[in-house]
């Protein structure tokens, strides 16, 4: 039986540094997703979830009760609510940010059997960070979709360093975003039906 409830999509802004770009990119992709029927979209800004470095003696895949850290508990509940995710990631040293990797590491069953897409930026469009995140997603029993939005440095540097118009940049990415969103929502719906 097909599930007719709206798909709950969580967009995660994966950088917390000063002058970051991920917050702008997260709001943009969330607005693009909202253009689709049957979705409820929420941006999760990791600045609002100041989680310590993962240091628990028990892995999230084996925990019997929620972790006691308040930010971790709030973040875990948001992940549990989600049917699919978009991770917005910078590329640092050929990988994702430490804060985003840490956020992934604090949660396990709440990620399982859900689709995930990626918006990345940096050298070669952040593609190496996305490759790393695809491996992490598979270990978390997620379904990483093929199509991503990659934003090369020469396109976003003028926005964060020179005050260029971010909306012009995002408008140029609309077609790529639409292709990614189409795949994400198909997988999100299929997996939601399977979970129910």
PDB file of C-alpha atoms in Angstrom:
ATOM      1  CA  UNK A   1       0.000   0.000   0.000  1.00  0.00           C
ATOM      2  CA  UNK A   2       1.408   3.381  -1.010  1.00  0.00           C
ATOM      3  CA  UNK A   3       2.151   5.867   1.768  1.00  0.00           C
ATOM      4  CA  UNK A   4       0.335   9.165   1.084  1.00  0.00           C
ATOM      5  CA  UNK A   5       1.849  11.239   3.899  1.00  0.00           C
ATOM      6  CA  UNK A   6       4.245  14.024   2.830  1.00  0.00           C
ATOM      7  CA  UNK A   7       7.911  13.129   2.464  1.00  0.00           C
ATOM      8  CA  UNK A   8       9.918  14.793   5.219  1.00  0.00           C
ATOM      9  CA  UNK A   9      13.214  16.009   3.778  1.00  0.00           C
ATOM     10  CA  UNK A  10      15.959  17.276   6.086  1.00  0.00           C
ATOM     11  CA  UNK A  11      18.693  19.461   4.581  1.00  0.00           C
ATOM     12  CA  UNK A  12      21.840  19.546   6.722  1.00  0.00           C
ATOM     13  CA  UNK A  13      24.197  22.534   6.517  1.00  0.00           C
ATOM     14  CA  UNK A  14      27.539  20.795   7.002  1.00  0.00           C
ATOM     15  CA  UNK A  15      29.863  23.615   8.038  1.00  0.00           C
ATOM     16  CA  UNK A  16      29.906  25.824  11.117  1.00  0.00           C
ATOM     17  CA  UNK A  17      32.910  28.028  10.378  1.00  0.00           C
ATOM     18  CA  UNK A  18      32.689  31.811  10.148  1.00  0.00           C
ATOM     19  CA  UNK A  19      31.969  33.045   6.626  1.00  0.00           C
ATOM     20  CA  UNK A  20      30.709  29.628   5.542  1.00  0.00           C
ATOM     21  CA  UNK A  21      28.756  28.954   2.361  1.00  0.00           C
ATOM     22  CA  UNK A  22      26.835  25.867   3.477  1.00  0.00           C
ATOM     23  CA  UNK A  23      24.065  27.851   5.174  1.00  0.00           C
ATOM     24  CA  UNK A  24      23.289  29.732   1.940  1.00  0.00           C
ATOM     25  CA  UNK A  25      23.455  26.566  -0.151  1.00  0.00           C
ATOM     26  CA  UNK A  26      21.252  24.690   2.334  1.00  0.00           C
ATOM     27  CA  UNK A  27      18.527  27.352   2.244  1.00  0.00           C
ATOM     28  CA  UNK A  28      18.694  27.433  -1.561  1.00  0.00           C
ATOM     29  CA  UNK A  29      18.350  23.660  -2.057  1.00  0.00           C
ATOM     30  CA  UNK A  30      15.572  23.535   0.558  1.00  0.00           C
ATOM     31  CA  UNK A  31      13.624  26.134  -1.425  1.00  0.00           C
ATOM     32  CA  UNK A  32      14.154  24.119  -4.619  1.00  0.00           C
ATOM     33  CA  UNK A  33      12.811  20.980  -2.935  1.00  0.00           C
ATOM     34  CA  UNK A  34       9.775  22.895  -1.613  1.00  0.00           C
ATOM     35  CA  UNK A  35       8.696  23.502  -5.232  1.00  0.00           C
ATOM     36  CA  UNK A  36       7.720  19.821  -5.393  1.00  0.00           C
ATOM     37  CA  UNK A  37       4.343  18.497  -4.274  1.00  0.00           C
ATOM     38  CA  UNK A  38       4.030  16.290  -1.209  1.00  0.00           C
ATOM     39  CA  UNK A  39       7.136  17.378   0.686  1.00  0.00           C
ATOM     40  CA  UNK A  40       7.895  19.046   3.999  1.00  0.00           C
ATOM     41  CA  UNK A  41      11.422  20.445   4.118  1.00  0.00           C
ATOM     42  CA  UNK A  42      13.501  21.563   7.104  1.00  0.00           C
ATOM     43  CA  UNK A  43      17.052  22.900   7.230  1.00  0.00           C
ATOM     44  CA  UNK A  44      19.151  21.534  10.083  1.00  0.00           C
ATOM     45  CA  UNK A  45      22.048  23.896  10.758  1.00  0.00           C
ATOM     46  CA  UNK A  46      24.792  22.146  12.703  1.00  0.00           C
ATOM     47  CA  UNK A  47      25.476  25.451  14.476  1.00  0.00           C
ATOM     48  CA  UNK A  48      22.201  24.774  16.306  1.00  0.00           C
ATOM     49  CA  UNK A  49      23.406  21.323  17.409  1.00  0.00           C
ATOM     50  CA  UNK A  50      26.758  21.813  19.196  1.00  0.00           C
ATOM     51  CA  UNK A  51      27.599  18.131  19.585  1.00  0.00           C
ATOM     52  CA  UNK A  52      30.903  17.145  21.192  1.00  0.00           C
ATOM     53  CA  UNK A  53      33.265  14.837  19.364  1.00  0.00           C
ATOM     54  CA  UNK A  54      31.777  11.359  19.485  1.00  0.00           C
ATOM     55  CA  UNK A  55      33.277   9.702  22.564  1.00  0.00           C
ATOM     56  CA  UNK A  56      30.696   7.231  23.852  1.00  0.00           C
ATOM     57  CA  UNK A  57      31.817   3.740  24.944  1.00  0.00           C
ATOM     58  CA  UNK A  58      28.860   2.192  23.067  1.00  0.00           C
ATOM     59  CA  UNK A  59      28.393   2.621  19.317  1.00  0.00           C
ATOM     60  CA  UNK A  60      25.083   4.166  18.175  1.00  0.00           C
ATOM     61  CA  UNK A  61      24.316   0.877  16.401  1.00  0.00           C
ATOM     62  CA  UNK A  62      24.288  -0.910  19.810  1.00  0.00           C
ATOM     63  CA  UNK A  63      22.951   1.720  22.190  1.00  0.00           C
ATOM     64  CA  UNK A  64      19.959   0.670  24.293  1.00  0.00           C
ATOM     65  CA  UNK A  65      18.807   4.163  25.276  1.00  0.00           C
ATOM     66  CA  UNK A  66      19.314   7.655  23.854  1.00  0.00           C
ATOM     67  CA  UNK A  67      22.594   9.449  24.493  1.00  0.00           C
ATOM     68  CA  UNK A  68      22.289  11.989  27.291  1.00  0.00           C
ATOM     69  CA  UNK A  69      23.837  14.998  25.516  1.00  0.00           C
ATOM     70  CA  UNK A  70      21.005  17.454  24.850  1.00  0.00           C
ATOM     71  CA  UNK A  71      22.193  18.563  21.384  1.00  0.00           C
ATOM     72  CA  UNK A  72      22.724  14.941  20.321  1.00  0.00           C
ATOM     73  CA  UNK A  73      19.241  13.997  21.551  1.00  0.00           C
ATOM     74  CA  UNK A  74      17.617  16.878  19.626  1.00  0.00           C
ATOM     75  CA  UNK A  75      19.580  16.080  16.462  1.00  0.00           C
ATOM     76  CA  UNK A  76      18.762  12.364  16.686  1.00  0.00           C
ATOM     77  CA  UNK A  77      15.038  13.141  16.904  1.00  0.00           C
ATOM     78  CA  UNK A  78      15.284  15.311  13.779  1.00  0.00           C
ATOM     79  CA  UNK A  79      17.006  12.498  11.900  1.00  0.00           C
ATOM     80  CA  UNK A  80      14.364  10.037  13.074  1.00  0.00           C
ATOM     81  CA  UNK A  81      11.664  12.344  11.626  1.00  0.00           C
ATOM     82  CA  UNK A  82      13.312  12.501   8.212  1.00  0.00           C
ATOM     83  CA  UNK A  83      12.426  10.340   5.229  1.00  0.00           C
ATOM     84  CA  UNK A  84      15.430  11.541   3.229  1.00  0.00           C
ATOM     85  CA  UNK A  85      18.336  13.935   3.543  1.00  0.00           C
ATOM     86  CA  UNK A  86      20.452  16.369   1.595  1.00  0.00           C
ATOM     87  CA  UNK A  87      23.938  16.843   3.009  1.00  0.00           C
ATOM     88  CA  UNK A  88      25.480  20.191   2.081  1.00  0.00           C
ATOM     89  CA  UNK A  89      29.222  19.769   2.435  1.00  0.00           C
ATOM     90  CA  UNK A  90      32.400  21.725   1.890  1.00  0.00           C
ATOM     91  CA  UNK A  91      35.550  19.909   0.861  1.00  0.00           C
ATOM     92  CA  UNK A  92      38.421  20.139   3.342  1.00  0.00           C
ATOM     93  CA  UNK A  93      41.613  18.281   2.420  1.00  0.00           C
ATOM     94  CA  UNK A  94      39.826  15.926   0.001  1.00  0.00           C
ATOM     95  CA  UNK A  95      37.118  15.097   2.539  1.00  0.00           C
ATOM     96  CA  UNK A  96      34.040  16.410   4.280  1.00  0.00           C
ATOM     97  CA  UNK A  97      34.060  18.681   7.314  1.00  0.00           C
ATOM     98  CA  UNK A  98      34.791  17.245  10.743  1.00  0.00           C
ATOM     99  CA  UNK A  99      31.535  18.641  12.135  1.00  0.00           C
ATOM    100  CA  UNK A 100      29.444  16.851   9.494  1.00  0.00           C
ATOM    101  CA  UNK A 101      31.279  13.549   9.927  1.00  0.00           C
ATOM    102  CA  UNK A 102      30.806  13.847  13.687  1.00  0.00           C
ATOM    103  CA  UNK A 103      27.069  14.456  13.230  1.00  0.00           C
ATOM    104  CA  UNK A 104      26.825  11.295  11.136  1.00  0.00           C
ATOM    105  CA  UNK A 105      28.718   9.307  13.766  1.00  0.00           C
ATOM    106  CA  UNK A 106      26.354  10.166  16.656  1.00  0.00           C
ATOM    107  CA  UNK A 107      23.332   8.504  14.999  1.00  0.00           C
ATOM    108  CA  UNK A 108      22.706   5.070  13.523  1.00  0.00           C
ATOM    109  CA  UNK A 109      19.268   3.394  13.343  1.00  0.00           C
ATOM    110  CA  UNK A 110      17.585   6.725  12.594  1.00  0.00           C
ATOM    111  CA  UNK A 111      19.605   7.007   9.333  1.00  0.00           C
ATOM    112  CA  UNK A 112      18.860   3.428   8.219  1.00  0.00           C
ATOM    113  CA  UNK A 113      16.930   2.688   5.013  1.00  0.00           C
ATOM    114  CA  UNK A 114      16.608   6.333   3.959  1.00  0.00           C
ATOM    115  CA  UNK A 115      17.820   8.140   0.845  1.00  0.00           C
ATOM    116  CA  UNK A 116      20.509  10.800   0.872  1.00  0.00           C
ATOM    117  CA  UNK A 117      21.673  13.324  -1.730  1.00  0.00           C
ATOM    118  CA  UNK A 118      24.578  15.737  -1.746  1.00  0.00           C
ATOM    119  CA  UNK A 119      25.280  19.382  -2.522  1.00  0.00           C
ATOM    120  CA  UNK A 120      29.005  20.070  -2.347  1.00  0.00           C
ATOM    121  CA  UNK A 121      31.397  22.917  -2.976  1.00  0.00           C
ATOM    122  CA  UNK A 122      35.147  23.356  -3.148  1.00  0.00           C
ATOM    123  CA  UNK A 123      37.964  22.106  -5.327  1.00  0.00           C
ATOM    124  CA  UNK A 124      36.544  19.963  -8.156  1.00  0.00           C
ATOM    125  CA  UNK A 125      33.137  20.952  -6.840  1.00  0.00           C
ATOM    126  CA  UNK A 126      33.595  19.085  -3.577  1.00  0.00           C
ATOM    127  CA  UNK A 127      33.371  15.767  -5.415  1.00  0.00           C
ATOM    128  CA  UNK A 128      35.950  14.064  -3.183  1.00  0.00           C
ATOM    129  CA  UNK A 129      33.997  15.010  -0.055  1.00  0.00           C
ATOM    130  CA  UNK A 130      30.892  13.475  -1.632  1.00  0.00           C
ATOM    131  CA  UNK A 131      32.765  10.270  -2.475  1.00  0.00           C
ATOM    132  CA  UNK A 132      33.757   9.996   1.179  1.00  0.00           C
ATOM    133  CA  UNK A 133      30.191  10.674   2.324  1.00  0.00           C
ATOM    134  CA  UNK A 134      28.812   8.000  -0.021  1.00  0.00           C
ATOM    135  CA  UNK A 135      30.948   5.403   1.793  1.00  0.00           C
ATOM    136  CA  UNK A 136      29.780   6.708   5.178  1.00  0.00           C
ATOM    137  CA  UNK A 137      26.152   6.617   4.009  1.00  0.00           C
ATOM    138  CA  UNK A 138      26.383   3.000   2.889  1.00  0.00           C
ATOM    139  CA  UNK A 139      27.803   2.005   6.273  1.00  0.00           C
ATOM    140  CA  UNK A 140      24.848   3.806   7.873  1.00  0.00           C
ATOM    141  CA  UNK A 141      22.523   1.661   5.704  1.00  0.00           C
ATOM    142  CA  UNK A 142      21.403   4.653   3.669  1.00  0.00           C
ATOM    143  CA  UNK A 143      20.793   4.831  -0.079  1.00  0.00           C
ATOM    144  CA  UNK A 144      23.054   7.508  -1.588  1.00  0.00           C
ATOM    145  CA  UNK A 145      21.618   8.631  -4.908  1.00  0.00           C
ATOM    146  CA  UNK A 146      23.775   9.070  -7.985  1.00  0.00           C
ATOM    147  CA  UNK A 147      23.078  12.674  -9.006  1.00  0.00           C
ATOM    148  CA  UNK A 148      24.630  15.455  -6.916  1.00  0.00           C
ATOM    149  CA  UNK A 149      25.103  19.200  -7.232  1.00  0.00           C
ATOM    150  CA  UNK A 150      28.802  20.139  -7.296  1.00  0.00           C
ATOM    151  CA  UNK A 151      29.782  23.817  -7.048  1.00  0.00           C
ATOM    152  CA  UNK A 152      33.378  24.564  -8.106  1.00  0.00           C
ATOM    153  CA  UNK A 153      35.425  27.061  -6.140  1.00  0.00           C
ATOM    154  CA  UNK A 154      35.557  29.564  -8.974  1.00  0.00           C
ATOM    155  CA  UNK A 155      31.756  29.789  -8.797  1.00  0.00           C
ATOM    156  CA  UNK A 156      31.239  30.189  -5.054  1.00  0.00           C
ATOM    157  CA  UNK A 157      34.432  32.036  -4.009  1.00  0.00           C
ATOM    158  CA  UNK A 158      33.116  35.333  -5.485  1.00  0.00           C
ATOM    159  CA  UNK A 159      29.990  34.948  -3.324  1.00  0.00           C
ATOM    160  CA  UNK A 160      31.759  34.438   0.007  1.00  0.00           C
ATOM    161  CA  UNK A 161      34.834  36.593  -0.654  1.00  0.00           C
ATOM    162  CA  UNK A 162      33.715  39.240  -3.092  1.00  0.00           C
ATOM    163  CA  UNK A 163      30.070  39.801  -2.315  1.00  0.00           C
ATOM    164  CA  UNK A 164      28.816  38.414  -5.630  1.00  0.00           C
ATOM    165  CA  UNK A 165      25.123  37.661  -5.954  1.00  0.00           C
ATOM    166  CA  UNK A 166      24.446  34.163  -4.604  1.00  0.00           C
ATOM    167  CA  UNK A 167      21.053  34.025  -6.334  1.00  0.00           C
ATOM    168  CA  UNK A 168      22.688  34.262  -9.757  1.00  0.00           C
ATOM    169  CA  UNK A 169      24.946  31.350  -8.878  1.00  0.00           C
ATOM    170  CA  UNK A 170      22.049  29.277  -7.595  1.00  0.00           C
ATOM    171  CA  UNK A 171      19.921  30.085 -10.659  1.00  0.00           C
ATOM    172  CA  UNK A 172      22.679  28.628 -12.855  1.00  0.00           C
ATOM    173  CA  UNK A 173      22.447  25.357 -10.863  1.00  0.00           C
ATOM    174  CA  UNK A 174      18.667  24.934 -11.085  1.00  0.00           C
ATOM    175  CA  UNK A 175      18.738  22.205 -13.740  1.00  0.00           C
ATOM    176  CA  UNK A 176      21.264  20.117 -11.802  1.00  0.00           C
ATOM    177  CA  UNK A 177      19.240  20.594  -8.631  1.00  0.00           C
ATOM    178  CA  UNK A 178      16.037  19.467 -10.329  1.00  0.00           C
ATOM    179  CA  UNK A 179      17.668  16.260 -11.578  1.00  0.00           C
ATOM    180  CA  UNK A 180      18.992  15.498  -8.090  1.00  0.00           C
ATOM    181  CA  UNK A 181      15.676  16.253  -6.399  1.00  0.00           C
ATOM    182  CA  UNK A 182      13.772  14.025  -8.830  1.00  0.00           C
ATOM    183  CA  UNK A 183      16.008  11.073  -7.953  1.00  0.00           C
ATOM    184  CA  UNK A 184      15.953  11.833  -4.231  1.00  0.00           C
ATOM    185  CA  UNK A 185      12.172  11.976  -4.018  1.00  0.00           C
ATOM    186  CA  UNK A 186      11.739   8.752  -6.010  1.00  0.00           C
ATOM    187  CA  UNK A 187      14.066   6.893  -3.640  1.00  0.00           C
ATOM    188  CA  UNK A 188      12.598   8.600  -0.583  1.00  0.00           C
ATOM    189  CA  UNK A 189       9.104   7.479  -1.556  1.00  0.00           C
ATOM    190  CA  UNK A 190      10.167   3.933  -2.423  1.00  0.00           C
ATOM    191  CA  UNK A 191      12.060   3.496   0.844  1.00  0.00           C
ATOM    192  CA  UNK A 192       9.297   5.064   2.924  1.00  0.00           C
ATOM    193  CA  UNK A 193       6.829   2.562   1.459  1.00  0.00           C
ATOM    194  CA  UNK A 194       9.261  -0.269   2.147  1.00  0.00           C
ATOM    195  CA  UNK A 195       9.769   0.844   5.769  1.00  0.00           C
ATOM    196  CA  UNK A 196       6.019   0.971   6.369  1.00  0.00           C
TER     197      UNK A 196
END
